[in-house]
XYZ file of C-alpha atoms in Angstrom:
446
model
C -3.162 17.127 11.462
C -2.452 14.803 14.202
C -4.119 17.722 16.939
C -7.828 17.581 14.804
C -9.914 19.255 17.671
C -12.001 16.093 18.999
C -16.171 15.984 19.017
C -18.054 15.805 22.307
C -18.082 12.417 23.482
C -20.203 10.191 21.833
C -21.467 6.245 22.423
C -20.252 3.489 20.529
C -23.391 3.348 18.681
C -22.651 7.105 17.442
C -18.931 6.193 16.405
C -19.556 3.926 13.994
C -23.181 5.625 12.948
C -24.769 3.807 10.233
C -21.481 1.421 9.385
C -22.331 -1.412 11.442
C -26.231 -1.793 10.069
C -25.251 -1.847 6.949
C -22.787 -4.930 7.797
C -25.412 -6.794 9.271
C -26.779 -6.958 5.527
C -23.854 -7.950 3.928
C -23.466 -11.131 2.986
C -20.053 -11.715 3.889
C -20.304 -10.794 7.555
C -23.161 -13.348 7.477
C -21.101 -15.736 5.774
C -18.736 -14.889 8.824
C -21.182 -14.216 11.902
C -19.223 -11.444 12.361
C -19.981 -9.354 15.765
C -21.382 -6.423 15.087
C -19.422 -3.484 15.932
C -21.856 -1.682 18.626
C -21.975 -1.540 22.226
C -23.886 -0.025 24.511
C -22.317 3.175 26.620
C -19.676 5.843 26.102
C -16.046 3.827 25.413
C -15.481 5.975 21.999
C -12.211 3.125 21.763
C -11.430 2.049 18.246
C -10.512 -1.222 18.008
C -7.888 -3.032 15.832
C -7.447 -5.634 13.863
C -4.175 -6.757 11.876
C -4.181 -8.389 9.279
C -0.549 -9.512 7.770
C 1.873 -8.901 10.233
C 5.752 -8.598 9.040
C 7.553 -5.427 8.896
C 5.177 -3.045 7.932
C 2.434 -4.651 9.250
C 4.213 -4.361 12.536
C 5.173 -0.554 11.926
C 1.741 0.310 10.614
C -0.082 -1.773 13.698
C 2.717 0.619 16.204
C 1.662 3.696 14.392
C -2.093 2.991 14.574
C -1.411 2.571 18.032
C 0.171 5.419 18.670
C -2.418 8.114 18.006
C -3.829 10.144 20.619
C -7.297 9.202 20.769
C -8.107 5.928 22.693
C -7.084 2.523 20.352
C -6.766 -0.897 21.418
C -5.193 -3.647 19.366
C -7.420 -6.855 19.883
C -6.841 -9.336 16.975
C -3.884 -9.875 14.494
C -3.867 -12.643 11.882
C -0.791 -13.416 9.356
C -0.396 -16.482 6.877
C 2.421 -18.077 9.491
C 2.198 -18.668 13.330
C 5.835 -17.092 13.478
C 5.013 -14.145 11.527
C 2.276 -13.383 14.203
C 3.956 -14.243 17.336
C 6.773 -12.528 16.344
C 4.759 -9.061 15.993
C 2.983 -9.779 19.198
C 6.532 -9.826 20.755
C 7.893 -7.026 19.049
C 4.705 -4.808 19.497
C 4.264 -6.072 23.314
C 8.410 -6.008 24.446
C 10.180 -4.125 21.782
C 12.459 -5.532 18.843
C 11.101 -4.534 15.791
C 13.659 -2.772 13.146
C 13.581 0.197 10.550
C 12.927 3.760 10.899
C 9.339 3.473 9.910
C 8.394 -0.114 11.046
C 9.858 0.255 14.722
C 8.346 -0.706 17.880
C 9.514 -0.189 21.169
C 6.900 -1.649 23.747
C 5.543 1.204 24.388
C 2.197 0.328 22.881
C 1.915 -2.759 24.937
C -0.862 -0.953 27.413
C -2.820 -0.289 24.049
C -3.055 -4.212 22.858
C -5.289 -6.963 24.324
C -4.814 -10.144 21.932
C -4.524 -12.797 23.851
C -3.582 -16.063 22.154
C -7.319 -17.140 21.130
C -7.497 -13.641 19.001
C -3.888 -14.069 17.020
C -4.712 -16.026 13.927
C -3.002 -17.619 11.678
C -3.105 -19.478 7.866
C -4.887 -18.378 4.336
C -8.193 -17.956 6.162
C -7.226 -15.944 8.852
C -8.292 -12.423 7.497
C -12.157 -14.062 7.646
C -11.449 -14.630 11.773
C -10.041 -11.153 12.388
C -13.128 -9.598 10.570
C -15.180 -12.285 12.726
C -13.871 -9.986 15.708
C -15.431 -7.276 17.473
C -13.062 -4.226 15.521
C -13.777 -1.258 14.192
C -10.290 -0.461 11.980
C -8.847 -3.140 9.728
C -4.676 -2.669 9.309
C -4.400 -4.655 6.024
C -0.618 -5.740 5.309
C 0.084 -8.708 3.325
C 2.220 -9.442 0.649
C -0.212 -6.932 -2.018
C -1.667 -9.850 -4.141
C -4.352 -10.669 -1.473
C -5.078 -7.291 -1.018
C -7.954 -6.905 -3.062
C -9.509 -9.992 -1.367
C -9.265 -8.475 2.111
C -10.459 -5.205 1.300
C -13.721 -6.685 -0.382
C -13.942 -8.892 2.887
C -13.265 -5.820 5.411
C -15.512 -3.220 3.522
C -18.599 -6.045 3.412
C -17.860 -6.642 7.060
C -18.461 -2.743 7.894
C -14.933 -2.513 8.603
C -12.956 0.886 8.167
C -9.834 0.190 6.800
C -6.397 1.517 6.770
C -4.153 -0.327 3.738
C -0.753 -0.284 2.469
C -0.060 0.160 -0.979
C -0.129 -1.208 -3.763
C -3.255 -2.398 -3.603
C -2.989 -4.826 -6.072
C -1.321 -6.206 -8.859
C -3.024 -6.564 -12.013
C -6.359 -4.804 -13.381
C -8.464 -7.125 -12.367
C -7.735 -6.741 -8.855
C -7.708 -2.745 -9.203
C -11.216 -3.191 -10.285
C -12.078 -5.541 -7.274
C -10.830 -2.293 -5.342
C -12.347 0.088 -6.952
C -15.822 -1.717 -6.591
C -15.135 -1.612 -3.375
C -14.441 1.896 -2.282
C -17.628 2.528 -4.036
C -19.048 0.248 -1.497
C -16.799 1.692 1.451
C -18.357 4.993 0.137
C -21.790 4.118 0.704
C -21.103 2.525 4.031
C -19.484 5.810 4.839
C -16.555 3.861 6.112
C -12.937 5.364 6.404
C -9.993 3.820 3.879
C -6.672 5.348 4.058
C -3.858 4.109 1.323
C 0.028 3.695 2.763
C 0.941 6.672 -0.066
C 2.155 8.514 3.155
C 3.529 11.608 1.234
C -0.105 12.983 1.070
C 0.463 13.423 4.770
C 3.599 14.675 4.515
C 4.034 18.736 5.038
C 6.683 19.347 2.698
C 4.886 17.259 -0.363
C 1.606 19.103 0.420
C 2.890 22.541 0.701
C 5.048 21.914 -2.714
C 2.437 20.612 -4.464
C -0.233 23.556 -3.274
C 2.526 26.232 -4.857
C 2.700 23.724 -7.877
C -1.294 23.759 -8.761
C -0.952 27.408 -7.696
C 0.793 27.663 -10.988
C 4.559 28.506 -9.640
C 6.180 26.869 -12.101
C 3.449 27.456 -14.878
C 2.084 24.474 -16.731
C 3.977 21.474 -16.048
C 5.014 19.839 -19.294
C 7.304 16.800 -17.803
C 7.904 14.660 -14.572
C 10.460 12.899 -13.895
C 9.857 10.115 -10.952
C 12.698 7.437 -9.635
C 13.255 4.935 -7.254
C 17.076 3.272 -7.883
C 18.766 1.373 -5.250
C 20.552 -1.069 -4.469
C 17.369 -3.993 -3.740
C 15.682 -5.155 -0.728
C 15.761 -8.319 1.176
C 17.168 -11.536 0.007
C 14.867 -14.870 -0.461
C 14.426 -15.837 3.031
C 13.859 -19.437 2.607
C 14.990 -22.574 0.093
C 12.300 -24.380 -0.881
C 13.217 -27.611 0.962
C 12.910 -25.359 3.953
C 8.927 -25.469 3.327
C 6.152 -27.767 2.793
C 4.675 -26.501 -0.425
C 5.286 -24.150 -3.769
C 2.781 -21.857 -2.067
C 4.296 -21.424 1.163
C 8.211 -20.954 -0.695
C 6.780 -17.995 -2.686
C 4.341 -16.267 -0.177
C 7.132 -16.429 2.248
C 9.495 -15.028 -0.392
C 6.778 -12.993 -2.111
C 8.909 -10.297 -3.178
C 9.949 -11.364 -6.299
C 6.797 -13.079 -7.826
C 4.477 -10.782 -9.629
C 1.382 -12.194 -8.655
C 2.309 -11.192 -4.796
C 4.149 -8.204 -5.375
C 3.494 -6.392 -8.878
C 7.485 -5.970 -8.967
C 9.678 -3.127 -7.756
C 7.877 -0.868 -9.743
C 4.307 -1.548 -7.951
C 5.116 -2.213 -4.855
C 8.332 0.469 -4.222
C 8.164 3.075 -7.364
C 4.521 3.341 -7.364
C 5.302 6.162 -4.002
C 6.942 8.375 -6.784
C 4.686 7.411 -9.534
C 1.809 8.465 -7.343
C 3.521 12.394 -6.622
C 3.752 13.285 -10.069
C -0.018 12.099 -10.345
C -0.769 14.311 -7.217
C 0.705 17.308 -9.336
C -0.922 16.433 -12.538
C -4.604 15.743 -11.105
C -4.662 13.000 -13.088
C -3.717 9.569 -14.265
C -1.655 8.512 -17.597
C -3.372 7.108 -21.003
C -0.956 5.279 -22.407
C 2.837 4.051 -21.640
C 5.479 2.701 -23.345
C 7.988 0.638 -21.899
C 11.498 -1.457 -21.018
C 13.477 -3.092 -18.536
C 14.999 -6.639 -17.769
C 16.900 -8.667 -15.160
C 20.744 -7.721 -15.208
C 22.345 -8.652 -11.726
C 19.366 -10.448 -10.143
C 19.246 -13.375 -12.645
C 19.184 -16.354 -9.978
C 16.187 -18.523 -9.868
C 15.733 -17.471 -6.441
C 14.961 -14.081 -7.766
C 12.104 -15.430 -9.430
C 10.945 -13.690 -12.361
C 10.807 -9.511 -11.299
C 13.028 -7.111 -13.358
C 15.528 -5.575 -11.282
C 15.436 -2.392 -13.945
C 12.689 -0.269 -15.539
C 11.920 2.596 -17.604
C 8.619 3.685 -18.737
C 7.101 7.113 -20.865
C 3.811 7.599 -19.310
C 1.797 9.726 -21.612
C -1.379 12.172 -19.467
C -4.269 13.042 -21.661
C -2.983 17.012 -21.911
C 0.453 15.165 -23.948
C 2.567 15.440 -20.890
C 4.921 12.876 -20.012
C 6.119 11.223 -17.129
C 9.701 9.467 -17.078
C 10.016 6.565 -14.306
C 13.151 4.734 -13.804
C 12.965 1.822 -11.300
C 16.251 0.027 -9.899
C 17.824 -2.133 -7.781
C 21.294 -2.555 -8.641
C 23.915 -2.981 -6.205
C 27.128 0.275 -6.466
C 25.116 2.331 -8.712
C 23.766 6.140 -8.396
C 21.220 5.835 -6.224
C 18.114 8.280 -6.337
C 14.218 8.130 -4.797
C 13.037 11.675 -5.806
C 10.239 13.146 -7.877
C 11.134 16.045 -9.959
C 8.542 18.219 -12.865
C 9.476 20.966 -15.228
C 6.923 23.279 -16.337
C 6.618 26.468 -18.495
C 8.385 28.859 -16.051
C 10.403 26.939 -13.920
C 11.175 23.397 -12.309
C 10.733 21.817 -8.990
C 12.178 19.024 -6.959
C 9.033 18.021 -5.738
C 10.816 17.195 -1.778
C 10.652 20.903 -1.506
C 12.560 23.127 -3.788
C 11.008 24.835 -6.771
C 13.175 27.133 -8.995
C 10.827 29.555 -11.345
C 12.752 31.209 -14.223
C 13.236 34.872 -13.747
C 11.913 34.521 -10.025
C 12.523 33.647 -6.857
C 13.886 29.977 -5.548
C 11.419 28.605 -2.952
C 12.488 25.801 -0.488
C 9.917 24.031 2.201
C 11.641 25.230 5.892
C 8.866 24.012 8.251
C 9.793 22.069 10.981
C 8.523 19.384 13.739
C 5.640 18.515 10.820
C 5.524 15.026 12.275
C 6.364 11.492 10.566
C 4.137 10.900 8.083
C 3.802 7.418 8.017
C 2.367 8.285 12.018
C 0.368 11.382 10.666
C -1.850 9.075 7.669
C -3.005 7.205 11.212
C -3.339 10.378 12.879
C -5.721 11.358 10.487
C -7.675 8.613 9.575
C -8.473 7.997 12.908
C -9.410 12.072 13.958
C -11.769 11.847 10.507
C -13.300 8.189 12.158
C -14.066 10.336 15.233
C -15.802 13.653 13.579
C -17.943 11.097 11.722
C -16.245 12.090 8.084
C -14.008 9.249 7.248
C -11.509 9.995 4.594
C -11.180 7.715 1.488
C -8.255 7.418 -0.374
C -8.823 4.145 -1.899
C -9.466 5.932 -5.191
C -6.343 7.158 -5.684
C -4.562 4.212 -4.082
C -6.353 2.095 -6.829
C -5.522 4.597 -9.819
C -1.720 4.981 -9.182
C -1.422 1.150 -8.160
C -2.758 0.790 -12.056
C -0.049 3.299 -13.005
C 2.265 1.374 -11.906
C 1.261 -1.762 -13.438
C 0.765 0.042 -16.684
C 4.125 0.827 -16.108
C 4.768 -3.224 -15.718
C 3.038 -4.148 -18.758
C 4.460 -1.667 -20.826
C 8.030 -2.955 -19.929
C 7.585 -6.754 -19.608
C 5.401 -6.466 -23.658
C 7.443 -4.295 -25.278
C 4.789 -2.373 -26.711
C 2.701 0.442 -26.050
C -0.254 0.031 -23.462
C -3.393 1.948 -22.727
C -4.661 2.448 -19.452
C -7.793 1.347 -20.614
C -7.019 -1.755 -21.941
C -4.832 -2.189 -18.766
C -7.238 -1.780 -16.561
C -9.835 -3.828 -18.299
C -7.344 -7.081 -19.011
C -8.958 -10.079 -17.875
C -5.026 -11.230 -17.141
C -4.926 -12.287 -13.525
C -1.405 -13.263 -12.231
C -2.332 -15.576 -9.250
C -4.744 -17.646 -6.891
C -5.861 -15.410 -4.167
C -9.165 -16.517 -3.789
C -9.901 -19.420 -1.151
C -6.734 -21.342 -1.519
C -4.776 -24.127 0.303
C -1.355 -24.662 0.700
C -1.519 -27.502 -1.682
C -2.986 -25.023 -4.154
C -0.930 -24.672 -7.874
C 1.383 -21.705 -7.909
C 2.236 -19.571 -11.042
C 5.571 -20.907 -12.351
C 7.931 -18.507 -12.592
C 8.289 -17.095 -16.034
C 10.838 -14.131 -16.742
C 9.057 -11.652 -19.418
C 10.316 -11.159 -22.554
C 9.648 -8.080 -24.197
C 8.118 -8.197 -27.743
C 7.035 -11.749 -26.807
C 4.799 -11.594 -23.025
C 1.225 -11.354 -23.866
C 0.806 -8.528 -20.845
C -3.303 -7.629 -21.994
């Protein structure tokens, strides 16, 4: 994917064809003054903008980077000075860590972001829009994700974002609204669900809707481990309520979604791939068992849900992070012929085992960049805010299922009027959710 033949060279004004007109309309990027994103002559360079800028910000901001078609990073933006002066450094000299969030320097020819051009605080998404770029990396903790994506898309921005991209319905239909938008605009949006990209998934999933397993009848989707980073502050460290949970926003649901939005929801959204489709109901449970410290704020550290597809079909989803426990992140689906571990193995009664051998297919998180950028070129962006807004709602139909108790439809779900936090134009002095631990058979969740 990454080696999409390239068009004749083009202008500027041809790259992003009708994109930047239709900005000039919008009322946001008037709000903003935003530059328009045109020039005059033959530079075909996308330009970058980051917006949130810790680990995978960093590793996302590398990758789009990285492609082969001339990039240059020119504005970043994160809540915290040190959050963006630290991915400056790490992007410019080297330093950042994990497998798919490293940098090594060696993109520091591709960046020009001086100091005046790395934001930072609540409103410094609006000044990286307010920037001469064509591609938006959007990587904050998801609650403000929504929010960024409406500003990017009415700023004529293409957009690449992680997932999930949001946390409750209301936000999902902020998204949605907006791809519709991005759609018209005929602006690119790729989703962090980086197994669509990845060779094995596709080629599994092709022999899958190919019927080699016949009609699948269950999935079975999990994501148990041991947990993720600790709270990385006390809250006499900080100035404000706000600041102690954005900087620790794992663990409040109005930032995050929980474990099962913001990690699960990669497995959630495979056995979607293979079903076409998106549950209609889902019942629920879960609770807090080892992770019952204050500082853990109110997430569930376990969850099961029975998501229910409109052909009766089921998917079983069991979220964890529990430390010295079997640990699995796998997708599996039985159907009427056979079964398949969705990674690449697919066992069809009376018939022949198949296993994915192909080699040197390329990292995917590198290849989503790879090819939303070649699609940017040819003048067809991809769009895969769609689906990154209807297994984001899975997930938190998964959520609400386990924190009520009781079933939940997807379309009361994604119609609640239940929105967890203040994402809109707020201050460090502004009031934060308390935390509040769900009870099941008690939490109003719609």
């Amino acid at each position: 994917m990454s080696d999409t033949p390239r068009t004749p060279r083009r202008s500027r004004r041809d790259f992003i064809t009708q994109t930047s007109a239709l900005a000039a309309g919008a009322a946001f990027a008037s709000q903003l003054r935003a530059a328009p994103s045109v020039h005059i002559g033959v530079d075909d360079t996308i330009k970058i903008g980051v917006i949130g800028c810790g680990g995978r910000g960093t590793g996302a901001a590398q990758q789009a980077l990285s492609t082969k078609g001339p990039v240059k990073l020119v504005a970043m933006a994160d809540a915290f000075e040190d959050g963006v002066e630290r991915a400056y450094e790490n992007l410019t000299g080297g330093g950042g860590k994990g497998k798919n969030n490293k940098t090594d320097g060696s993109a520091s020819s591709k960046i020009d972001c001086p100091k005046e051009r790395r934001f930072f605080g609540l409103d410094a998404y609006k000044k990286v829009l307010a920037c001469d770029v064509d591609l938006v990396v959007l990587a904050t903790p998801p609650g403000y994700r929504p929010v960024h994506f409406e500003a990017a898309i009415a700023a004529g921005k293409h957009v690449f974002m992680e997932k999930p991209v949001a946390v409750d319905g209301p936000g999902v239909q902020r998204v949605l609204a907006a791809v519709a938008e991005s759609k018209k605009k005929n602006l690119g949006v790729g989703v962090g669900l980086q197994r669509h990209h990845q060779a094995a998934y596709q080629e599994t999933i092709k022999r899958l809707h190919d019927g080699a397993i016949g009609d699948i009848i269950t999935g079975r989707a999990y994501w148990c481990g041991s947990g993720v980073w600790d709270p990385r502050v006390t809250r006499d460290q900080v100035k404000s309520d706000l600041e102690y949970q954005v900087r620790n926003w794992y663990y409040y649901n109005w930032l995050s979604g929980d474990q099962i939005c913001e990690q699960h929801i990669h497995n959630i959204d495979v056995i979607n791939w293979v079903k076409n489709g998106y549950p209609v109901t889902a019942y629920g449970w879960g609770g807090r068992e080892v992770r019952i410290d204050p500082k853990y704020g109110e997430i569930y550290d376990h969850t099961a849900v029975e998501f229910v597809y409109a052909d009766g079909s089921r998917m079983f989803s069991y979220g964890r992070h529990i430390p010295n426990c079997w640990n699995s992140v796998s997708e599996h689906v039985h159907g009427t012929k056979g079964t398949a571990n969705v990674s690449g193995s697919i066992e069809v009664t009376g018939g022949e085992a198949w296993r994915y051998r192909g080699k040197g297919d390329g990292n995917p998180y590198q290849v989503e960049h790879d090819v939303l950028q070649a699609s940017i070129r040819a003048g067809s962006p991809i769009n895969e805010g769609e689906n990154g807004a209807m297994s984001t709602m899975t997930a938190i139909l998964g959520r609400m299922a386990c924190y009520g108790g009781k079933e939940v439809k997807m379309a009361d779900a994604l119609n609640s009027k239940i929105v967890l936090g203040p994402c809109d134009d707020v201050s460090w002095d502004t009031k934060v959710p308390t935390p509040t631990v769900a009870v099941p058979g008690q939490t109003k969740v719609v």
